[in-house]
Coordinates of C-alpha atoms in Angstrom, one line a residue:
X25 CA 110.0 -35.8 -171.2
X26 CA 109.6 -38.4 -168.4
X27 CA 110.1 -35.8 -165.6
X28 CA 107.4 -33.6 -167.0
X29 CA 105.0 -36.6 -167.3
X30 CA 105.6 -37.5 -163.6
X31 CA 104.9 -33.9 -162.5
X32 CA 101.7 -33.8 -164.5
X33 CA 100.5 -37.1 -163.2
X34 CA 101.3 -36.0 -159.6
X35 CA 99.3 -32.9 -160.1
X36 CA 96.4 -34.9 -161.6
X37 CA 96.4 -37.1 -158.5
X38 CA 96.6 -34.2 -156.0
X39 CA 93.9 -32.0 -157.7
X40 CA 90.8 -33.9 -156.6
X41 CA 92.0 -33.9 -152.9
X42 CA 92.8 -30.2 -153.1
X43 CA 89.4 -29.4 -154.6
X44 CA 87.7 -31.5 -151.9
X45 CA 89.6 -29.8 -149.1
X46 CA 88.2 -26.4 -150.3
X47 CA 84.6 -27.7 -150.8
X48 CA 81.7 -28.0 -148.3
X49 CA 80.0 -30.8 -150.1
X50 CA 82.7 -33.3 -149.4
X51 CA 82.8 -36.7 -147.6
X52 CA 85.5 -39.2 -146.8
X53 CA 85.3 -42.8 -145.9
X54 CA 87.1 -46.2 -145.7
X55 CA 86.7 -48.9 -148.3
X56 CA 87.7 -52.5 -148.9
X57 CA 86.7 -55.6 -150.8
X58 CA 87.5 -58.4 -153.2
X59 CA 89.4 -58.4 -156.5
X60 CA 89.1 -61.1 -159.1
X61 CA 91.9 -60.5 -161.6
X62 CA 91.5 -62.1 -165.0
X63 CA 94.5 -60.9 -167.0
X64 CA 94.2 -61.1 -170.8
X65 CA 97.0 -63.7 -171.1
X66 CA 96.8 -65.7 -167.9
X67 CA 94.4 -67.4 -165.5
X68 CA 92.4 -65.6 -162.8
X69 CA 93.5 -65.1 -159.3
X70 CA 91.8 -63.6 -156.2
X71 CA 93.0 -60.5 -154.4
X72 CA 91.8 -57.6 -152.3
X73 CA 91.7 -53.8 -152.1
X74 CA 91.7 -51.5 -149.0
X75 CA 92.1 -47.8 -148.4
X76 CA 90.3 -44.5 -148.2
X77 CA 87.9 -42.8 -150.6
X78 CA 86.4 -39.4 -151.0
X79 CA 83.3 -37.9 -152.6
X80 CA 83.0 -34.3 -153.8
X81 CA 79.4 -33.2 -154.7
X82 CA 79.0 -31.1 -157.8
X83 CA 75.5 -29.6 -157.3
X84 CA 76.5 -26.5 -159.2
X85 CA 76.8 -28.7 -162.3
X86 CA 73.8 -31.0 -161.7
X87 CA 71.9 -32.4 -158.8
X88 CA 73.2 -35.9 -157.9
X89 CA 76.5 -35.5 -159.8
X90 CA 79.7 -36.1 -157.8
X91 CA 83.4 -36.8 -158.1
X92 CA 84.6 -40.1 -156.7
X93 CA 88.2 -40.8 -156.0
X94 CA 90.4 -42.9 -153.7
X95 CA 93.8 -44.2 -152.5
X96 CA 94.0 -47.9 -152.1
X97 CA 96.4 -50.9 -151.7
X98 CA 95.3 -53.4 -154.4
X99 CA 96.5 -56.8 -155.4
X100 CA 96.2 -57.9 -159.0
X101 CA 97.7 -61.3 -159.4
X102 CA 97.9 -63.9 -162.2
X103 CA 98.6 -67.6 -162.5
X104 CA 100.0 -69.5 -165.4
X105 CA 99.6 -73.3 -165.3
X106 CA 102.6 -73.6 -167.6
X107 CA 103.3 -77.0 -169.3
X108 CA 103.6 -80.7 -168.6
X109 CA 107.1 -81.9 -169.4
X110 CA 107.8 -85.5 -170.4
X111 CA 111.4 -85.9 -169.5
X112 CA 111.7 -89.3 -171.1
X113 CA 110.5 -88.2 -174.5
X114 CA 113.0 -87.5 -177.3
X115 CA 111.2 -85.6 -180.1
X116 CA 113.8 -86.5 -182.8
X117 CA 113.5 -90.2 -182.1
X118 CA 109.8 -90.1 -181.6
X119 CA 109.9 -92.4 -178.5
X120 CA 111.4 -92.7 -175.1
X121 CA 115.0 -91.4 -174.8
X122 CA 115.9 -93.6 -171.8
X123 CA 116.3 -90.6 -169.5
X124 CA 115.3 -91.6 -166.0
X125 CA 114.3 -88.1 -165.0
X126 CA 110.6 -87.9 -163.8
X127 CA 107.8 -86.2 -165.8
X128 CA 106.7 -83.0 -164.2
X129 CA 104.4 -80.0 -164.5
X130 CA 105.2 -76.3 -163.9
X131 CA 102.9 -73.6 -162.4
X132 CA 103.9 -69.9 -162.2
X133 CA 102.2 -67.4 -159.9
X134 CA 102.7 -63.7 -159.4
X135 CA 101.0 -61.4 -156.8
X136 CA 101.9 -57.7 -157.5
X137 CA 100.5 -55.0 -155.2
X138 CA 99.7 -51.5 -156.5
X139 CA 98.7 -48.1 -155.2
X140 CA 95.4 -47.8 -156.9
X141 CA 94.0 -44.3 -157.6
X142 CA 90.6 -44.1 -159.2
X143 CA 89.2 -40.8 -160.4
X144 CA 85.5 -41.3 -161.4
X145 CA 82.5 -39.1 -162.2
X146 CA 79.3 -40.4 -160.7
X147 CA 75.6 -39.9 -160.4
X148 CA 73.5 -40.7 -157.3
X149 CA 69.7 -40.7 -157.0
X150 CA 67.2 -41.6 -154.3
X151 CA 65.5 -45.0 -154.6
X152 CA 63.5 -44.8 -151.4
X153 CA 63.7 -43.8 -147.8
X154 CA 67.4 -43.7 -146.7
X155 CA 68.4 -45.7 -149.8
X156 CA 70.1 -44.3 -152.9
X157 CA 71.5 -45.9 -156.1
X158 CA 74.7 -44.7 -157.8
X159 CA 76.9 -45.3 -160.8
X160 CA 80.3 -43.9 -161.5
X161 CA 83.0 -44.4 -164.2
X162 CA 86.3 -43.0 -165.2
X163 CA 90.1 -43.6 -165.3
X164 CA 92.2 -45.3 -162.7
X165 CA 96.0 -45.2 -162.2
X166 CA 98.1 -48.0 -160.7
X167 CA 101.6 -47.5 -159.3
X168 CA 103.5 -50.8 -158.6
X169 CA 104.7 -51.1 -155.0
X170 CA 105.9 -54.7 -154.4
X171 CA 105.1 -58.3 -155.0
X172 CA 106.7 -61.7 -155.6
X173 CA 106.6 -64.3 -158.3
X174 CA 107.0 -68.1 -157.7
X175 CA 107.2 -71.2 -159.7
X176 CA 106.0 -74.6 -158.4
X177 CA 107.4 -77.9 -159.9
X178 CA 105.2 -80.9 -159.4
X179 CA 106.7 -84.3 -160.5
X180 CA 104.5 -87.3 -161.3
X181 CA 106.1 -89.1 -158.4
X182 CA 107.6 -87.2 -155.5
X183 CA 107.0 -83.9 -153.6
X184 CA 106.2 -80.6 -155.2
X185 CA 108.8 -77.8 -154.8
X186 CA 108.4 -74.1 -154.9
X187 CA 111.0 -71.5 -155.8
X188 CA 111.0 -67.7 -155.9
X189 CA 111.6 -66.4 -159.4
X190 CA 111.3 -62.7 -158.5
X191 CA 111.6 -61.0 -155.1
X192 CA 110.0 -57.8 -156.5
X193 CA 108.3 -58.1 -159.8
X194 CA 108.7 -54.4 -160.5
X195 CA 112.4 -54.1 -159.9
X196 CA 113.3 -57.5 -161.4
X197 CA 112.4 -56.4 -164.9
X198 CA 109.2 -58.5 -164.9
X199 CA 106.3 -56.0 -164.7
X200 CA 106.0 -52.3 -165.6
X201 CA 105.6 -50.2 -162.5
X202 CA 102.9 -47.9 -163.9
X203 CA 99.7 -48.6 -165.9
X204 CA 96.2 -47.2 -166.2
X205 CA 92.8 -48.2 -167.3
X206 CA 89.0 -47.4 -167.2
X207 CA 86.7 -48.5 -164.4
X208 CA 83.0 -48.7 -163.8
X209 CA 81.0 -49.0 -160.5
X210 CA 77.4 -49.5 -159.6
X211 CA 75.8 -49.9 -156.2
X212 CA 73.6 -48.8 -153.4
X213 CA 74.0 -46.4 -150.4
X214 CA 72.2 -47.0 -147.2
X215 CA 71.5 -44.1 -144.7
X216 CA 74.2 -42.1 -146.4
X217 CA 76.8 -44.2 -144.6
X218 CA 77.2 -47.7 -146.0
X219 CA 77.9 -48.3 -149.7
X220 CA 77.8 -51.7 -151.4
X221 CA 79.1 -51.8 -155.0
X222 CA 80.4 -54.0 -157.8
X223 CA 82.4 -53.0 -160.9
X224 CA 85.0 -53.8 -163.4
X225 CA 88.4 -52.3 -164.4
X226 CA 89.7 -52.6 -167.9
X227 CA 93.5 -52.2 -168.1
X228 CA 94.6 -50.2 -171.1
X229 CA 98.3 -50.8 -171.0
X230 CA 100.4 -54.0 -171.3
X231 CA 101.9 -54.6 -167.8
X232 CA 104.6 -57.1 -168.9
X233 CA 108.1 -55.9 -169.7
X234 CA 108.8 -59.0 -171.7
X235 CA 106.8 -61.9 -173.0
X236 CA 103.1 -61.9 -174.1
X237 CA 100.9 -58.8 -174.2
X238 CA 99.1 -58.8 -170.9
X239 CA 96.5 -56.3 -169.7
X240 CA 94.7 -56.3 -166.3
X241 CA 91.0 -57.2 -166.2
X242 CA 89.5 -57.0 -162.7
X243 CA 86.1 -57.7 -161.2
X244 CA 85.6 -55.7 -158.0
X245 CA 83.2 -56.0 -155.1
X246 CA 83.4 -53.3 -152.4
X247 CA 82.0 -52.2 -149.1
X248 CA 82.6 -48.6 -147.9
X249 CA 81.7 -46.6 -144.8
X250 CA 81.3 -42.9 -145.3
X251 CA 81.8 -40.5 -142.4

C-alpha cells in the first residue's frame, strides 16, 4: 500500500547517510550549479541546484569505488509557447468574422522546485599529481516542494499581461509530487577538494497529472567543495 511504499522510500533515503556516519572513509561537501531542463513535451528552461553531498568510499569492494549521494534544492522548469490566436477568424465562414478583438499569442511557464536526492555508484582514479577523474551513475528521486505556473498573453497591439495559473503546481493538481529517474555524472577533482562535473538526468516517470505525457530531461553542470 501507499504507506508501506513511503516507509520503504524513507528508509532508502536514510540508509546511505546512516552507513556514512558509521564509516571512516566518508566525506561531506557543498555543491551547486546549473540545470537546463528539456522536458519531453515542452521547451527548455534554465534553473539551478544547491545543497550538500556525501561520498562514502568502498575500498573493501574495489579501490576507487565509492557511493555518491546528496540532498539538494533543484528547479526543473518548462515553457510552452502555446498558440497564436486570430480573434477575427471564423473557421466556419473561412474569412474574417468581424470581431474587433485583437489577435494574440499565449505563453505558459512553470517553475517547480524539488528536493533532489541522487544515490549513485562511482569510480575515481588518479590522472596526475593532485588531479583525479571520476564517473558515477545511478537513480535519483525528486520530491516536489513548491512552484508557480504563469501564463502571458501578448496581443498584436497593446501591452502583454501575465496571470498566475497555479500558486503551487503540486497542490493545484498540475504536477505529480514524486518522480524518479536515472542520472550520470563525469568530472575532475582537484587537490581532493574541488570537484567540477557535468551530467544528465533521465526522468522515468510522467510528471503531469493531466495533459500530455511529460518526462524531465536535465543537463547538469556542478561545482562542489569537499571538506
